[in-house]
Coordinates of N, CA and C in Angstrom, one line a residue:
M1 N -139.2 -55.5 166.6 CA -139.0 -55.9 165.2 C -140.2 -55.5 164.4
E2 N -140.5 -54.2 164.4 CA -141.7 -53.6 163.7 C -141.7 -53.9 162.2
D3 N -140.5 -53.7 161.6 CA -140.4 -53.9 160.2 C -140.6 -55.4 159.9
G4 N -140.1 -56.3 160.8 CA -140.3 -57.7 160.6 C -141.8 -58.1 160.6
K5 N -142.5 -57.5 161.5 CA -144.0 -57.7 161.5 C -144.6 -57.3 160.2
K6 N -144.3 -56.1 159.7 CA -144.8 -55.6 158.4 C -144.5 -56.6 157.3
W7 N -143.2 -56.9 157.2 CA -142.7 -57.8 156.1 C -143.3 -59.2 156.2
A8 N -143.3 -59.8 157.4 CA -143.8 -61.1 157.6 C -145.3 -61.2 157.2
S9 N -146.0 -60.1 157.6 CA -147.5 -60.0 157.3 C -147.7 -60.0 155.7
S10 N -146.9 -59.2 155.1 CA -147.0 -59.0 153.6 C -146.6 -60.3 152.9
I11 N -145.5 -60.9 153.3 CA -145.0 -62.1 152.6 C -145.9 -63.3 152.8
L12 N -146.3 -63.5 154.1 CA -147.0 -64.7 154.4 C -148.5 -64.6 154.3
G13 N -149.0 -63.3 154.1 CA -150.4 -63.1 153.9 C -151.2 -63.3 155.2
N14 N -150.5 -63.1 156.3 CA -151.1 -63.1 157.7 C -151.0 -61.7 158.3
N15 N -152.0 -61.4 159.1 CA -151.9 -60.1 159.8 C -151.3 -60.3 161.2
Y16 N -150.0 -60.2 161.3 CA -149.4 -60.3 162.6 C -149.6 -59.1 163.5
D17 N -149.8 -59.3 164.7 CA -149.9 -58.2 165.7 C -148.5 -57.9 166.2
E18 N -147.6 -58.9 166.2 CA -146.3 -58.8 166.7 C -145.4 -60.0 166.2
V19 N -144.2 -59.7 165.9 CA -143.2 -60.7 165.6 C -142.0 -60.3 166.5
F20 N -141.5 -61.3 167.3 CA -140.4 -61.0 168.2 C -139.6 -62.2 168.4
F21 N -138.5 -62.1 169.2 CA -137.6 -63.2 169.5 C -137.5 -63.2 171.0
Q22 N -137.5 -64.4 171.6 CA -137.4 -64.6 173.0 C -136.2 -65.5 173.3
G23 N -135.4 -65.1 174.3 CA -134.2 -65.8 174.7 C -134.6 -67.2 175.3
V24 N -133.8 -68.2 175.0 CA -133.9 -69.5 175.7 C -132.5 -70.0 175.9
E25 N -132.4 -70.8 177.0 CA -131.0 -71.3 177.3 C -131.1 -72.6 178.0
S26 N -130.1 -73.4 177.8 CA -129.9 -74.7 178.5 C -128.6 -74.6 179.3
A27 N -128.2 -75.7 179.8 CA -126.9 -75.6 180.6 C -125.7 -75.3 179.7
T28 N -125.8 -75.7 178.4 CA -124.7 -75.5 177.5 C -124.8 -74.5 176.4
R29 N -126.0 -73.9 176.2 CA -126.0 -72.9 175.1 C -127.2 -72.0 175.3
K30 N -127.1 -70.9 174.6 CA -128.2 -69.9 174.5 C -128.6 -69.7 173.1
A31 N -129.9 -69.4 172.9 CA -130.4 -69.1 171.6 C -131.6 -68.2 171.7
E32 N -132.2 -67.9 170.6 CA -133.4 -67.1 170.6 C -134.4 -67.8 169.7
L33 N -135.6 -67.8 170.2 CA -136.8 -68.5 169.6 C -137.7 -67.5 168.9
G34 N -138.0 -67.7 167.6 CA -138.9 -66.8 166.9 C -140.3 -66.9 167.5
M35 N -141.0 -65.8 167.7 CA -142.3 -65.8 168.3 C -143.2 -64.9 167.4
A36 N -144.5 -65.2 167.5 CA -145.5 -64.4 166.7 C -146.8 -64.3 167.5
R37 N -147.4 -63.1 167.4 CA -148.7 -62.9 168.0 C -149.7 -62.5 166.9
R38 N -150.8 -63.3 166.7 CA -151.8 -63.0 165.8 C -153.1 -63.8 166.2
L39 N -154.2 -63.2 165.8 CA -155.5 -63.9 166.1 C -155.6 -64.2 167.6
Y40 N -155.2 -63.3 168.4 CA -155.3 -63.4 169.9 C -154.5 -64.5 170.5
A41 N -153.5 -65.0 169.8 CA -152.7 -66.1 170.3 C -151.2 -65.7 170.1
V42 N -150.4 -66.2 171.0 CA -148.9 -66.1 170.9 C -148.4 -67.5 170.7
Y43 N -147.5 -67.6 169.8 CA -146.9 -69.0 169.5 C -145.5 -68.8 169.1
S44 N -144.7 -69.9 169.3 CA -143.3 -69.9 169.0 C -143.1 -70.6 167.7
E45 N -141.8 -70.5 167.2 CA -141.5 -71.2 165.9 C -141.7 -72.7 166.0
N46 N -141.7 -73.2 167.3 CA -142.0 -74.7 167.4 C -143.4 -75.0 167.0
N47 N -144.3 -74.0 166.9 CA -145.7 -74.3 166.5 C -146.0 -73.6 165.1
M48 N -145.0 -73.1 164.5 CA -145.1 -72.5 163.1 C -144.8 -73.5 162.1
G49 N -145.3 -73.3 160.9 CA -144.8 -74.1 159.8 C -143.3 -73.7 159.5
F50 N -142.6 -74.6 158.9 CA -141.2 -74.4 158.6 C -141.0 -73.1 157.8
G51 N -141.8 -72.9 156.8 CA -141.7 -71.7 155.9 C -141.9 -70.4 156.7
E52 N -142.9 -70.4 157.6 CA -143.1 -69.2 158.4 C -141.9 -68.9 159.3
G53 N -141.4 -69.9 160.0 CA -140.3 -69.6 160.9 C -139.0 -69.2 160.1
R54 N -138.8 -69.8 158.9 CA -137.7 -69.4 158.1 C -137.8 -68.0 157.6
V55 N -138.9 -67.6 157.2 CA -139.1 -66.2 156.7 C -138.8 -65.2 157.9
I56 N -139.4 -65.5 159.0 CA -139.2 -64.6 160.2 C -137.7 -64.5 160.5
H57 N -137.0 -65.6 160.6 CA -135.6 -65.5 160.9 C -134.8 -64.8 159.7
T58 N -135.1 -65.1 158.5 CA -134.4 -64.5 157.4 C -134.6 -63.0 157.4
I59 N -135.8 -62.5 157.6 CA -136.1 -61.1 157.7 C -135.2 -60.5 158.8
R60 N -135.2 -61.1 160.0 CA -134.4 -60.5 161.1 C -132.9 -60.5 160.7
L61 N -132.4 -61.5 160.0 CA -131.0 -61.5 159.6 C -130.7 -60.4 158.6
L62 N -131.6 -60.3 157.6 CA -131.3 -59.3 156.6 C -131.5 -57.8 157.0
E63 N -132.4 -57.6 158.0 CA -132.6 -56.3 158.6 C -131.5 -55.9 159.6
S64 N -130.8 -56.9 160.1 CA -129.8 -56.6 161.2 C -128.4 -56.8 160.8
C65 N -128.1 -57.5 159.7 CA -126.7 -57.7 159.4 C -126.1 -56.4 158.9
P66 N -124.8 -56.3 158.8 CA -124.1 -55.1 158.3 C -124.6 -54.7 157.0
V67 N -124.7 -53.3 156.8 CA -125.1 -52.8 155.5 C -124.1 -53.3 154.4
Q68 N -124.6 -53.5 153.2 CA -123.8 -54.0 152.1 C -123.3 -55.4 152.3
S69 N -124.1 -56.3 153.0 CA -123.6 -57.6 153.2 C -123.9 -58.5 151.9
L70 N -123.1 -59.5 151.7 CA -123.4 -60.5 150.7 C -124.1 -61.6 151.4
V71 N -125.3 -61.9 150.9 CA -126.2 -63.0 151.4 C -126.5 -64.0 150.3
I72 N -126.2 -65.3 150.6 CA -126.5 -66.3 149.7 C -127.5 -67.3 150.3
L73 N -128.6 -67.5 149.6 CA -129.7 -68.3 150.0 C -129.9 -69.5 149.1
E74 N -130.0 -70.7 149.6 CA -130.3 -71.8 148.8 C -131.7 -72.2 148.8
E75 N -132.4 -72.1 147.7 CA -133.8 -72.5 147.6 C -134.7 -71.9 148.7
P76 N -134.8 -70.6 148.8 CA -135.5 -70.0 149.9 C -137.0 -70.2 149.8
E77 N -137.5 -70.8 148.7 CA -138.9 -71.1 148.5 C -139.4 -72.3 149.3
T78 N -138.5 -73.1 149.9 CA -138.8 -74.3 150.6 C -139.9 -74.0 151.6
S79 N -141.0 -74.8 151.6 CA -142.1 -74.7 152.5 C -142.9 -73.4 152.4
L80 N -142.8 -72.7 151.3 CA -143.6 -71.5 151.1 C -144.6 -71.7 150.0
H81 N -145.8 -71.3 150.1 CA -146.8 -71.4 149.0 C -146.4 -70.3 148.0
E82 N -147.0 -70.4 146.8 CA -146.5 -69.6 145.7 C -146.7 -68.1 145.9
F83 N -147.7 -67.7 146.6 CA -147.9 -66.3 146.9 C -146.8 -65.8 147.8
A84 N -146.4 -66.6 148.8 CA -145.3 -66.2 149.7 C -144.0 -66.2 149.0
Q85 N -143.8 -67.1 148.1 CA -142.5 -67.1 147.3 C -142.4 -65.8 146.5
Y86 N -143.5 -65.4 145.8 CA -143.4 -64.2 145.0 C -143.2 -63.0 145.9
E87 N -143.9 -62.9 147.0 CA -143.8 -61.8 147.9 C -142.4 -61.7 148.6
F88 N -141.9 -62.9 148.9 CA -140.6 -63.0 149.6 C -139.5 -62.5 148.6
T89 N -139.6 -62.8 147.3 CA -138.7 -62.3 146.3 C -138.8 -60.8 146.3
K90 N -140.0 -60.2 146.3 CA -140.1 -58.7 146.3 C -139.4 -58.2 147.6
Y91 N -139.6 -58.8 148.7 CA -138.9 -58.4 149.9 C -137.4 -58.4 149.7
L92 N -136.8 -59.5 149.2 CA -135.4 -59.6 149.0 C -134.9 -58.5 148.1
M93 N -135.6 -58.1 147.1 CA -135.2 -57.0 146.2 C -135.3 -55.7 147.0
D94 N -136.3 -55.5 147.8 CA -136.5 -54.3 148.6 C -135.3 -54.1 149.6
V95 N -135.1 -55.2 150.4 CA -134.0 -55.1 151.4 C -132.6 -54.9 150.7
S96 N -132.5 -55.4 149.5 CA -131.2 -55.2 148.8 C -131.0 -53.7 148.5
F97 N -132.1 -53.1 148.0 CA -132.0 -51.7 147.6 C -131.8 -50.8 148.9
R98 N -132.6 -51.1 149.9 CA -132.6 -50.2 151.1 C -131.3 -50.3 151.9
R99 N -130.7 -51.5 152.0 CA -129.6 -51.8 152.8 C -128.3 -52.0 152.0
G100 N -128.4 -52.0 150.7 CA -127.2 -52.2 149.9 C -126.7 -53.6 149.9
H101 N -127.5 -54.5 150.2 CA -127.1 -55.9 150.2 C -127.0 -56.5 148.8
Q102 N -126.1 -57.5 148.6 CA -126.1 -58.3 147.4 C -126.7 -59.6 147.8
V103 N -127.9 -59.9 147.3 CA -128.5 -61.2 147.6 C -128.5 -62.1 146.4
I104 N -127.9 -63.3 146.6 CA -127.9 -64.3 145.5 C -128.7 -65.5 146.0
F105 N -129.6 -66.0 145.2 CA -130.3 -67.2 145.6 C -130.5 -68.2 144.5
S106 N -130.4 -69.4 144.8 CA -130.8 -70.5 143.8 C -132.2 -70.9 144.0
T107 N -132.9 -71.2 142.9 CA -134.3 -71.5 143.0 C -134.8 -72.4 141.9
H108 N -135.8 -73.1 142.1 CA -136.6 -73.8 141.1 C -138.0 -73.3 141.0
S109 N -138.2 -72.2 141.7 CA -139.6 -71.6 141.8 C -139.9 -70.7 140.7
S110 N -141.0 -71.0 139.9 CA -141.5 -70.2 138.9 C -141.9 -68.8 139.5
A111 N -142.6 -68.9 140.6 CA -143.1 -67.7 141.3 C -141.9 -66.7 141.6
M112 N -140.8 -67.2 142.1 CA -139.7 -66.4 142.5 C -139.0 -65.8 141.2
I113 N -138.9 -66.6 140.2 CA -138.3 -66.2 138.9 C -139.2 -65.1 138.3
R114 N -140.5 -65.3 138.3 CA -141.4 -64.3 137.8 C -141.3 -62.9 138.5
A115 N -141.0 -63.0 139.8 CA -141.0 -61.7 140.6 C -139.7 -60.9 140.3
L116 N -138.7 -61.6 139.7 CA -137.5 -60.8 139.4 C -137.6 -60.1 138.1
P117 N -137.0 -58.9 138.0 CA -136.9 -58.3 136.7 C -135.8 -59.1 135.8
P118 N -135.9 -59.0 134.5 CA -135.0 -59.8 133.7 C -133.5 -59.6 134.0
E119 N -133.1 -58.4 134.4 CA -131.7 -58.2 134.8 C -131.3 -58.8 136.1
G120 N -132.3 -59.3 136.8 CA -132.0 -60.0 138.1 C -131.9 -61.5 137.9
R121 N -132.1 -62.0 136.7 CA -132.1 -63.5 136.4 C -130.8 -63.9 135.7
K122 N -130.3 -65.0 136.2 CA -129.1 -65.7 135.6 C -129.4 -67.1 135.7
M123 N -129.1 -67.9 134.6 CA -129.2 -69.3 134.7 C -127.8 -69.9 134.4
L124 N -127.4 -70.8 135.3 CA -126.1 -71.5 135.1 C -126.4 -72.9 134.7
A125 N -125.7 -73.3 133.6 CA -125.8 -74.6 133.1 C -124.5 -75.3 132.9
R126 N -124.3 -76.4 133.5 CA -123.0 -77.1 133.4 C -123.1 -78.1 132.3
D127 N -122.0 -78.2 131.5 CA -121.9 -79.2 130.5 C -120.4 -79.7 130.5
R128 N -120.1 -80.5 129.5 CA -118.7 -81.0 129.5 C -117.6 -80.0 129.4
D129 N -118.0 -78.8 128.8 CA -117.0 -77.8 128.7 C -116.9 -76.8 129.9
G130 N -117.7 -77.0 130.8 CA -117.7 -76.1 132.0 C -119.1 -75.6 132.3
V131 N -119.1 -74.4 132.8 CA -120.4 -73.8 133.2 C -120.7 -72.6 132.3
K132 N -121.9 -72.5 131.8 CA -122.3 -71.4 130.9 C -123.3 -70.6 131.7
V133 N -123.2 -69.2 131.6 CA -124.0 -68.3 132.2 C -125.0 -67.7 131.2
Y134 N -126.3 -67.7 131.4 CA -127.2 -67.1 130.5 C -127.9 -66.0 131.3
D135 N -127.9 -64.8 130.7 CA -128.4 -63.6 131.3 C -129.8 -63.2 130.8
R136 N -130.6 -62.6 131.6 CA -131.8 -61.9 131.2 C -132.8 -62.7 130.5
L137 N -132.9 -64.0 130.9 CA -133.8 -64.9 130.3 C -135.2 -64.6 130.8
S138 N -136.2 -64.8 129.9 CA -137.6 -64.6 130.4 C -138.0 -65.6 131.4
S139 N -139.0 -65.3 132.2 CA -139.4 -66.3 133.2 C -140.0 -67.5 132.5
I140 N -140.7 -67.3 131.4 CA -141.2 -68.5 130.7 C -140.1 -69.4 130.2
H141 N -139.0 -68.8 129.6 CA -137.9 -69.6 129.1 C -137.3 -70.4 130.3
L142 N -137.1 -69.7 131.4 CA -136.5 -70.4 132.6 C -137.4 -71.5 133.1
R143 N -138.7 -71.2 133.2 CA -139.6 -72.3 133.6 C -139.6 -73.5 132.7
N144 N -139.6 -73.2 131.4 CA -139.6 -74.3 130.4 C -138.3 -75.1 130.5
T145 N -137.2 -74.4 130.8 CA -135.9 -75.1 131.0 C -135.9 -76.0 132.2
L146 N -136.4 -75.4 133.3 CA -136.4 -76.1 134.6 C -137.4 -77.3 134.6
T147 N -138.4 -77.2 133.8 CA -139.4 -78.3 133.7 C -139.2 -79.2 132.5
E148 N -138.2 -78.9 131.7 CA -137.9 -79.6 130.4 C -139.1 -79.6 129.6
G149 N -139.9 -78.5 129.6 CA -141.1 -78.4 128.8 C -142.3 -79.2 129.3
N150 N -142.2 -79.9 130.4 CA -143.2 -80.8 130.9 C -144.1 -80.2 132.1
D151 N -144.4 -78.9 132.0 CA -145.1 -78.4 133.1 C -146.6 -78.4 132.9
G152 N -147.0 -79.0 131.7 CA -148.5 -79.2 131.5 C -149.2 -78.0 130.9
H153 N -148.5 -77.0 130.6 CA -149.1 -75.8 130.1 C -148.5 -75.4 128.7
L154 N -149.4 -74.9 127.9 CA -148.9 -74.4 126.6 C -149.3 -72.9 126.6
I155 N -148.3 -72.1 126.3 CA -148.6 -70.6 126.2 C -148.4 -70.2 124.8
V156 N -149.5 -69.7 124.2 CA -149.5 -69.2 122.9 C -149.9 -67.7 122.9
C157 N -149.0 -66.8 122.4 CA -149.3 -65.4 122.3 C -149.7 -65.1 120.9
V158 N -150.7 -64.3 120.7 CA -151.2 -63.9 119.4 C -151.3 -62.3 119.4
E159 N -151.3 -61.8 118.2 CA -151.3 -60.3 118.1 C -152.6 -59.7 117.6
D160 N -153.6 -60.6 117.2 CA -154.8 -60.0 116.7 C -156.0 -60.8 117.0
T161 N -157.2 -60.3 116.8 CA -158.4 -60.9 117.2 C -158.7 -62.2 116.4
F162 N -158.4 -62.2 115.1 CA -158.7 -63.3 114.3 C -157.9 -64.5 114.9
C163 N -156.6 -64.4 115.1 CA -155.8 -65.5 115.7 C -156.4 -66.0 117.0
S164 N -156.8 -65.0 117.8 CA -157.3 -65.4 119.1 C -158.6 -66.2 119.0
I165 N -159.5 -65.8 118.1 CA -160.7 -66.6 117.8 C -160.4 -67.9 117.2
F166 N -159.4 -68.0 116.3 CA -159.0 -69.2 115.6 C -158.5 -70.2 116.6
L167 N -157.6 -69.8 117.5 CA -157.0 -70.7 118.5 C -158.1 -71.1 119.5
G168 N -159.1 -70.3 119.8 CA -160.1 -70.6 120.7 C -161.0 -71.8 120.3
R169 N -161.0 -72.1 119.0 CA -161.8 -73.2 118.5 C -161.2 -74.5 118.6

């Protein structure tokens, strides 16, 4: 899983020497356990953080499922730090283009929303009349909607030096 090593390293910000899967079985079932080798240690997903294990399994799934698959992910940002969320979104776009997949995911992550181009963003809002679809919203608009404006930041854009100096006072 050479591509898996490359992508896991990029997404998680770790330099993996190897990412692989090892068969395990009991009397009633067989499965495969995600494994990683880095910093002179080999460890299984039992000793990984949840986000690390989930990323490794998702990479394997997306790289090995049939070309042009439809993949739906619910909140893939779970247990990932913001850098990994952003990089994972870039990976999802890359694998979609390379393998022809259609990847749909729901998220509350500002980092994942920022990583998407405007044409890749849709917001669904349910009201009494049904569900409305909003296309191509800015990442700032989506973040403000998701946080109801309570994210503790104010963003002001100005066009000239005078306004910049004025606002700085």
